Amino acid sequence: MREVYVIGIGITSFSRLEYPLSEIAAYPAMMAMRDCGIEKVDHLYVANMGASRVSGQTALASAVVDTLSLTPAGAEAIENGPASGASAIKQGFMAVASGLHDVVLVTGAERMREVNNLEATDFVATLTHPIAEYIYGTTLPSLAAMFTRLYMDKYGVTSRHLAMVAVKNHDNAMNNPFAHLHQPITLEGILDGPEALTNNPFVSDPLRFFDFCPVSDGAACVILASKEVADKVKRPRVRLAGVGQATDTHAVHEREEPTDLLAVRRAAEQAMKMAGIKPSDVDVAELHDAFTILEIVESEEVGFFKKGEGHLALEKGETRMGGKIPINPSGGLKAKGHPVGATGLGQAHEIVTQLRGEAKKRQVKDAKIGFTCNFGGFGNNVVCLTFMRED
Amino acid sequence: MNLEIYAYKCRKCGQLHYPYRMMCKKCHNNEHNAFDPVPLPHKGKLLTFTRLQTLAADFSVPDIQLGIVELENGIRMLGQLQIAKPKSGMAVTGSVGVVRQMGYNTYHGMIFHEAK
Amino acid sequence: MAVELEQILRPIDHPYPPFPPKFMQVASGELMVIRQVTREEIPDILPHVEPLIHVERDYYDIVSVRVYAELLGYYRHRVQDEYVLVAQINGELAAIVNGRFATPELGVSLHTLALRRGLRIGAHAFAAKMEYHLDVVGQKEVLIVAESPIGFRRWMIEYNLAKRFEIPHELGGVPSYALTKEIFDKARGTLVVGRRPVPEDLLKKAQEKILPPSNPPKPPPDLLAATRAAKDPTGTAILLQRWKLARPASQSDAGGQEGTV
């Protein structure tokens, strides 16, 4: 297997983007190509979850490759639910590692705010089990809520811990110009104050409004290349050192231990093993906090903390900027935003920016090894990636 | 008419599946239609629950209650709840009713009540 | 003659009790004051509504153009028994809500316009308006319609409003929903909050001057974007002009503002 390097990156603001989806996908690709000074690529992967349903566009990859005038390069769309982004990176990794291609452009885009909030909720809910979950009105927030209740009962996680994740990530996003939410929040305003219940109402108890990520448009891109190509690019060298993926039962209620996210555990193990690292070697991580509880649980499942102790580490500030292992310096999905198909690429963009030392006010000091966890479904299809700075 | 929700029992090894699968998760039996439908029990224990207040547009109610129930035979299922004060671990009984109406399509599912 | 004609055109307002100001803490930890504004303050508000007329997203255009008309109608004495409440954070205008009293028993909710997003300011302001109708004035019910999906979700679904479809609403003649005292009482615990009296310095700061909103919704950088999305998915000519590709190569300098790609 050949080594694979990230030579260029690009991103849009995660907010509301009132452009055609193909242009949203193309814009970060242009930035990434300028970033590394590459004009031609061998192949494109376009990550997206809802183009055909939400944006009314099929065969997105053909539109994107043409928008970028990169024809006749091959192009494919990758759909793997909310893990589409990291899945597409994994495809790009395989293409370069196998020797099939030397330069692969992986871009991901989503335009969710094209539809109203009720339709966006329903669109994401269609990834649940059609017979055993969806027909009951199940949405991702409700699955997360039932999971949270089990976790609270078993491990003593409280609403305060969840609110702490939200406050931390809103604070981090203040230093990220691409983040969707530039709005600091306080524990008093969302939890303790006399009006907190109205500011932060229950959406699906025990989860409340500020436990959820916003609905965002957005796109991000990475360009992957072989060592020979990377040697010619004058940018700090970041290697995609490990990829891992695992699945779990489609219906959440079927899992043997309902508080485990086995797919996260297995995907993380693979991604770290391939890179030859331990969880404690990771300097900075982007975890998939579509719901605040997920940041806590994933931080345990990927191995940063013992099972059931993620919330204690959070209390001690270990996941904060400047802590032992800063999690979601970008603001995470919670505050940076969650354009579903683009999220995995957004995470990779942040980690590469961090490892290059170009994250400015949100820079994690001396970050050499970065990790991402892109969580598809409610944990039924998870892709993890390990990135390493090489000097 | 008594409506039922079915689990699927592997003819080869007896493993119960809910929801349906094409191949057995235990013995990986690869025969087409190798399952017998078995009605799911209606009694069980509530494991976790929520009151969901953001619903898809086809619902005309402000919220619904959802829960995961461990049935008597050990199978777990997700269903709607109609329980004033749900508690983890409480005994529940289910009945099959309309859980969703999407356009002209009516969907039936298990609705759980507090066990008498 | 002119004076007499104005007398005919100008409705006579009935005396209704004023809305007692209240304050609350929002999610950011800041304190927000909701108070009734006088007719004389309307010219201070209009300039902040006008730019929103050009924001298509989330139906800001139709709501703000109507709010503008209603505020002007109030200022120039063309709407009977109208009132306007504003929400202010650090003096900055955060929301405008208005309505009118059709009869002593029946209220009509007109509009709710949030100028700062993401803190549930609109919900607070709407609740204050309902409080005015039902608690302060003591009306029996308030007729409501939504012009946007966000409004529909907030009012019709969260409050679970009663249907009064036989009554066409003043806004567009569409079937009305109604908030009754009974429904309001149910929502009181979770949706209706606020503390009184407002501390003197806080109220003084709010009354002193209505400051412009710090981050109001803005129109997309390309007004044609929505149209192009439907009609011309690869219309790159306009796009290239706008993106000004000559921007510095360092991508961290690009983007960042809401609405720019």
mmCIF file of N, CA and C in Angstrom, chain A residues 115-163:
data_model
loop_
_atom_site.group_PDB
_atom_site.id
_atom_site.type_symbol
_atom_site.label_atom_id
_atom_site.label_comp_id
_atom_site.label_asym_id
_atom_site.label_seq_id
_atom_site.Cartn_x
_atom_site.Cartn_y
_atom_site.Cartn_z
ATOM 1 N N VAL A 115 -34.910 23.233 2.252
ATOM 2 C CA VAL A 115 -36.263 22.850 2.678
ATOM 3 C C VAL A 115 -36.514 23.393 4.077
ATOM 4 N N ASN A 116 -37.771 23.404 4.507
ATOM 5 C CA ASN A 116 -38.047 23.929 5.845
ATOM 6 C C ASN A 116 -37.642 22.906 6.911
ATOM 7 N N ASN A 117 -37.676 23.371 8.152
ATOM 8 C CA ASN A 117 -37.128 22.553 9.235
ATOM 9 C C ASN A 117 -37.860 21.222 9.416
ATOM 10 N N LEU A 118 -39.168 21.210 9.158
ATOM 11 C CA LEU A 118 -39.917 19.962 9.316
ATOM 12 C C LEU A 118 -39.447 18.934 8.287
ATOM 13 N N GLU A 119 -39.223 19.393 7.060
ATOM 14 C CA GLU A 119 -38.782 18.474 6.020
ATOM 15 C C GLU A 119 -37.346 18.022 6.262
ATOM 16 N N ALA A 120 -36.507 18.930 6.773
ATOM 17 C CA ALA A 120 -35.114 18.554 7.032
ATOM 18 C C ALA A 120 -35.054 17.466 8.101
ATOM 19 N N THR A 121 -35.884 17.607 9.137
ATOM 20 C CA THR A 121 -35.935 16.590 10.193
ATOM 21 C C THR A 121 -36.356 15.248 9.609
ATOM 22 N N ASP A 122 -37.358 15.287 8.757
ATOM 23 C CA ASP A 122 -37.880 14.061 8.174
ATOM 24 C C ASP A 122 -36.871 13.443 7.212
ATOM 25 N N PHE A 123 -36.170 14.286 6.474
ATOM 26 C CA PHE A 123 -35.158 13.791 5.536
ATOM 27 C C PHE A 123 -34.098 12.975 6.280
ATOM 28 N N VAL A 124 -33.586 13.501 7.382
ATOM 29 C CA VAL A 124 -32.562 12.768 8.120
ATOM 30 C C VAL A 124 -33.174 11.523 8.771
ATOM 31 N N ALA A 125 -34.439 11.625 9.186
ATOM 32 C CA ALA A 125 -35.085 10.486 9.850
ATOM 33 C C ALA A 125 -35.227 9.282 8.917
ATOM 34 N N THR A 126 -35.197 9.519 7.610
ATOM 35 C CA THR A 126 -35.367 8.389 6.692
ATOM 36 C C THR A 126 -34.193 7.419 6.745
ATOM 37 N N LEU A 127 -33.122 7.773 7.461
ATOM 38 C CA LEU A 127 -32.025 6.805 7.581
ATOM 39 C C LEU A 127 -32.315 5.768 8.666
ATOM 40 N N THR A 128 -33.349 5.958 9.444
ATOM 41 C CA THR A 128 -33.675 4.980 10.481
ATOM 42 C C THR A 128 -34.324 3.753 9.838
ATOM 43 N N HIS A 129 -34.527 2.704 10.628
ATOM 44 C CA HIS A 129 -35.106 1.481 10.078
ATOM 45 C C HIS A 129 -36.540 1.765 9.613
ATOM 46 N N PRO A 130 -36.851 1.491 8.344
ATOM 47 C CA PRO A 130 -38.154 1.919 7.818
ATOM 48 C C PRO A 130 -39.358 1.300 8.538
ATOM 49 N N ILE A 131 -39.231 0.045 8.936
ATOM 50 C CA ILE A 131 -40.381 -0.632 9.537
ATOM 51 C C ILE A 131 -40.339 -0.558 11.061
ATOM 52 N N ALA A 132 -39.162 -0.750 11.624
ATOM 53 C CA ALA A 132 -39.085 -0.858 13.078
ATOM 54 C C ALA A 132 -38.900 0.487 13.766
ATOM 55 N N GLU A 133 -38.538 1.539 13.006
ATOM 56 C CA GLU A 133 -38.297 2.830 13.651
ATOM 57 C C GLU A 133 -39.063 3.969 12.973
ATOM 58 N N TYR A 134 -38.848 4.121 11.674
ATOM 59 C CA TYR A 134 -39.334 5.324 10.986
ATOM 60 C C TYR A 134 -40.850 5.506 11.087
ATOM 61 N N ILE A 135 -41.612 4.427 10.900
ATOM 62 C CA ILE A 135 -43.075 4.587 10.868
ATOM 63 C C ILE A 135 -43.645 5.044 12.212
ATOM 64 N N TYR A 136 -42.879 4.879 13.264
ATOM 65 C CA TYR A 136 -43.356 5.328 14.580
ATOM 66 C C TYR A 136 -43.177 6.832 14.773
ATOM 67 N N GLY A 137 -42.541 7.477 13.793
ATOM 68 C CA GLY A 137 -42.253 8.899 13.950
ATOM 69 C C GLY A 137 -40.873 9.134 14.526
ATOM 70 N N THR A 138 -40.085 8.074 14.597
ATOM 71 C CA THR A 138 -38.740 8.187 15.145
ATOM 72 C C THR A 138 -37.889 9.139 14.315
ATOM 73 N N THR A 139 -37.164 10.006 14.999
ATOM 74 C CA THR A 139 -36.184 10.863 14.337
ATOM 75 C C THR A 139 -34.854 10.640 15.040
ATOM 76 N N LEU A 140 -33.785 11.169 14.472
ATOM 77 C CA LEU A 140 -32.488 11.026 15.128
ATOM 78 C C LEU A 140 -32.491 11.644 16.527
ATOM 79 N N PRO A 141 -33.072 12.846 16.699
ATOM 80 C CA PRO A 141 -33.132 13.385 18.063
ATOM 81 C C PRO A 141 -33.803 12.438 19.059
ATOM 82 N N SER A 142 -34.848 11.725 18.645
ATOM 83 C CA SER A 142 -35.525 10.847 19.603
ATOM 84 C C SER A 142 -34.654 9.631 19.940
ATOM 85 N N LEU A 143 -33.930 9.108 18.957
ATOM 86 C CA LEU A 143 -33.019 7.992 19.261
ATOM 87 C C LEU A 143 -31.929 8.462 20.222
ATOM 88 N N ALA A 144 -31.405 9.665 19.951
ATOM 89 C CA ALA A 144 -30.366 10.197 20.827
ATOM 90 C C ALA A 144 -30.908 10.403 22.235
ATOM 91 N N ALA A 145 -32.158 10.831 22.339
ATOM 92 C CA ALA A 145 -32.754 11.100 23.651
ATOM 93 C C ALA A 145 -32.895 9.809 24.450
ATOM 94 N N MET A 146 -33.383 8.753 23.795
ATOM 95 C CA MET A 146 -33.557 7.485 24.515
ATOM 96 C C MET A 146 -32.205 6.908 24.919
ATOM 97 N N PHE A 147 -31.224 7.095 24.039
ATOM 98 C CA PHE A 147 -29.862 6.662 24.353
ATOM 99 C C PHE A 147 -29.327 7.452 25.555
ATOM 100 N N THR A 148 -29.585 8.758 25.564
ATOM 101 C CA THR A 148 -29.104 9.616 26.658
ATOM 102 C C THR A 148 -29.704 9.179 27.994
ATOM 103 N N ARG A 149 -30.991 8.849 27.978
ATOM 104 C CA ARG A 149 -31.626 8.452 29.235
ATOM 105 C C ARG A 149 -30.950 7.197 29.804
ATOM 106 N N LEU A 150 -30.656 6.240 28.913
ATOM 107 C CA LEU A 150 -29.970 5.031 29.374
ATOM 108 C C LEU A 150 -28.603 5.381 29.952
ATOM 109 N N TYR A 151 -27.921 6.292 29.276
ATOM 110 C CA TYR A 151 -26.575 6.673 29.705
ATOM 111 C C TYR A 151 -26.601 7.406 31.040
ATOM 112 N N MET A 152 -27.619 8.230 31.211
ATOM 113 C CA MET A 152 -27.764 8.956 32.478
ATOM 114 C C MET A 152 -28.018 7.967 33.611
ATOM 115 N N ASP A 153 -28.928 7.011 33.357
ATOM 116 C CA ASP A 153 -29.261 6.022 34.385
ATOM 117 C C ASP A 153 -28.035 5.197 34.761
ATOM 118 N N LYS A 154 -27.246 4.841 33.746
ATOM 119 C CA LYS A 154 -26.164 3.893 33.994
ATOM 120 C C LYS A 154 -24.889 4.556 34.504
ATOM 121 N N TYR A 155 -24.547 5.728 33.944
ATOM 122 C CA TYR A 155 -23.233 6.294 34.251
ATOM 123 C C TYR A 155 -23.281 7.623 35.003
ATOM 124 N N GLY A 156 -24.480 8.141 35.240
ATOM 125 C CA GLY A 156 -24.551 9.379 36.018
ATOM 126 C C GLY A 156 -24.247 10.642 35.237
ATOM 127 N N VAL A 157 -24.358 10.563 33.922
ATOM 128 C CA VAL A 157 -24.255 11.790 33.129
ATOM 129 C C VAL A 157 -25.499 12.637 33.427
ATOM 130 N N THR A 158 -25.328 13.956 33.535
ATOM 131 C CA THR A 158 -26.469 14.828 33.840
ATOM 132 C C THR A 158 -26.657 15.867 32.743
ATOM 133 N N SER A 159 -27.773 16.572 32.839
ATOM 134 C CA SER A 159 -28.035 17.659 31.883
ATOM 135 C C SER A 159 -26.925 18.704 31.940
ATOM 136 N N ARG A 160 -26.324 18.845 33.117
ATOM 137 C CA ARG A 160 -25.254 19.829 33.250
ATOM 138 C C ARG A 160 -24.051 19.447 32.379
ATOM 139 N N HIS A 161 -23.734 18.149 32.348
ATOM 140 C CA HIS A 161 -22.619 17.722 31.494
ATOM 141 C C HIS A 161 -22.917 18.028 30.032
ATOM 142 N N LEU A 162 -24.155 17.747 29.638
ATOM 143 C CA LEU A 162 -24.522 17.991 28.244
ATOM 144 C C LEU A 162 -24.413 19.480 27.927
ATOM 145 N N ALA A 163 -24.900 20.307 28.857
ATOM 146 C CA ALA A 163 -24.836 21.752 28.640
ATOM 147 C C ALA A 163 -23.390 22.228 28.584
#
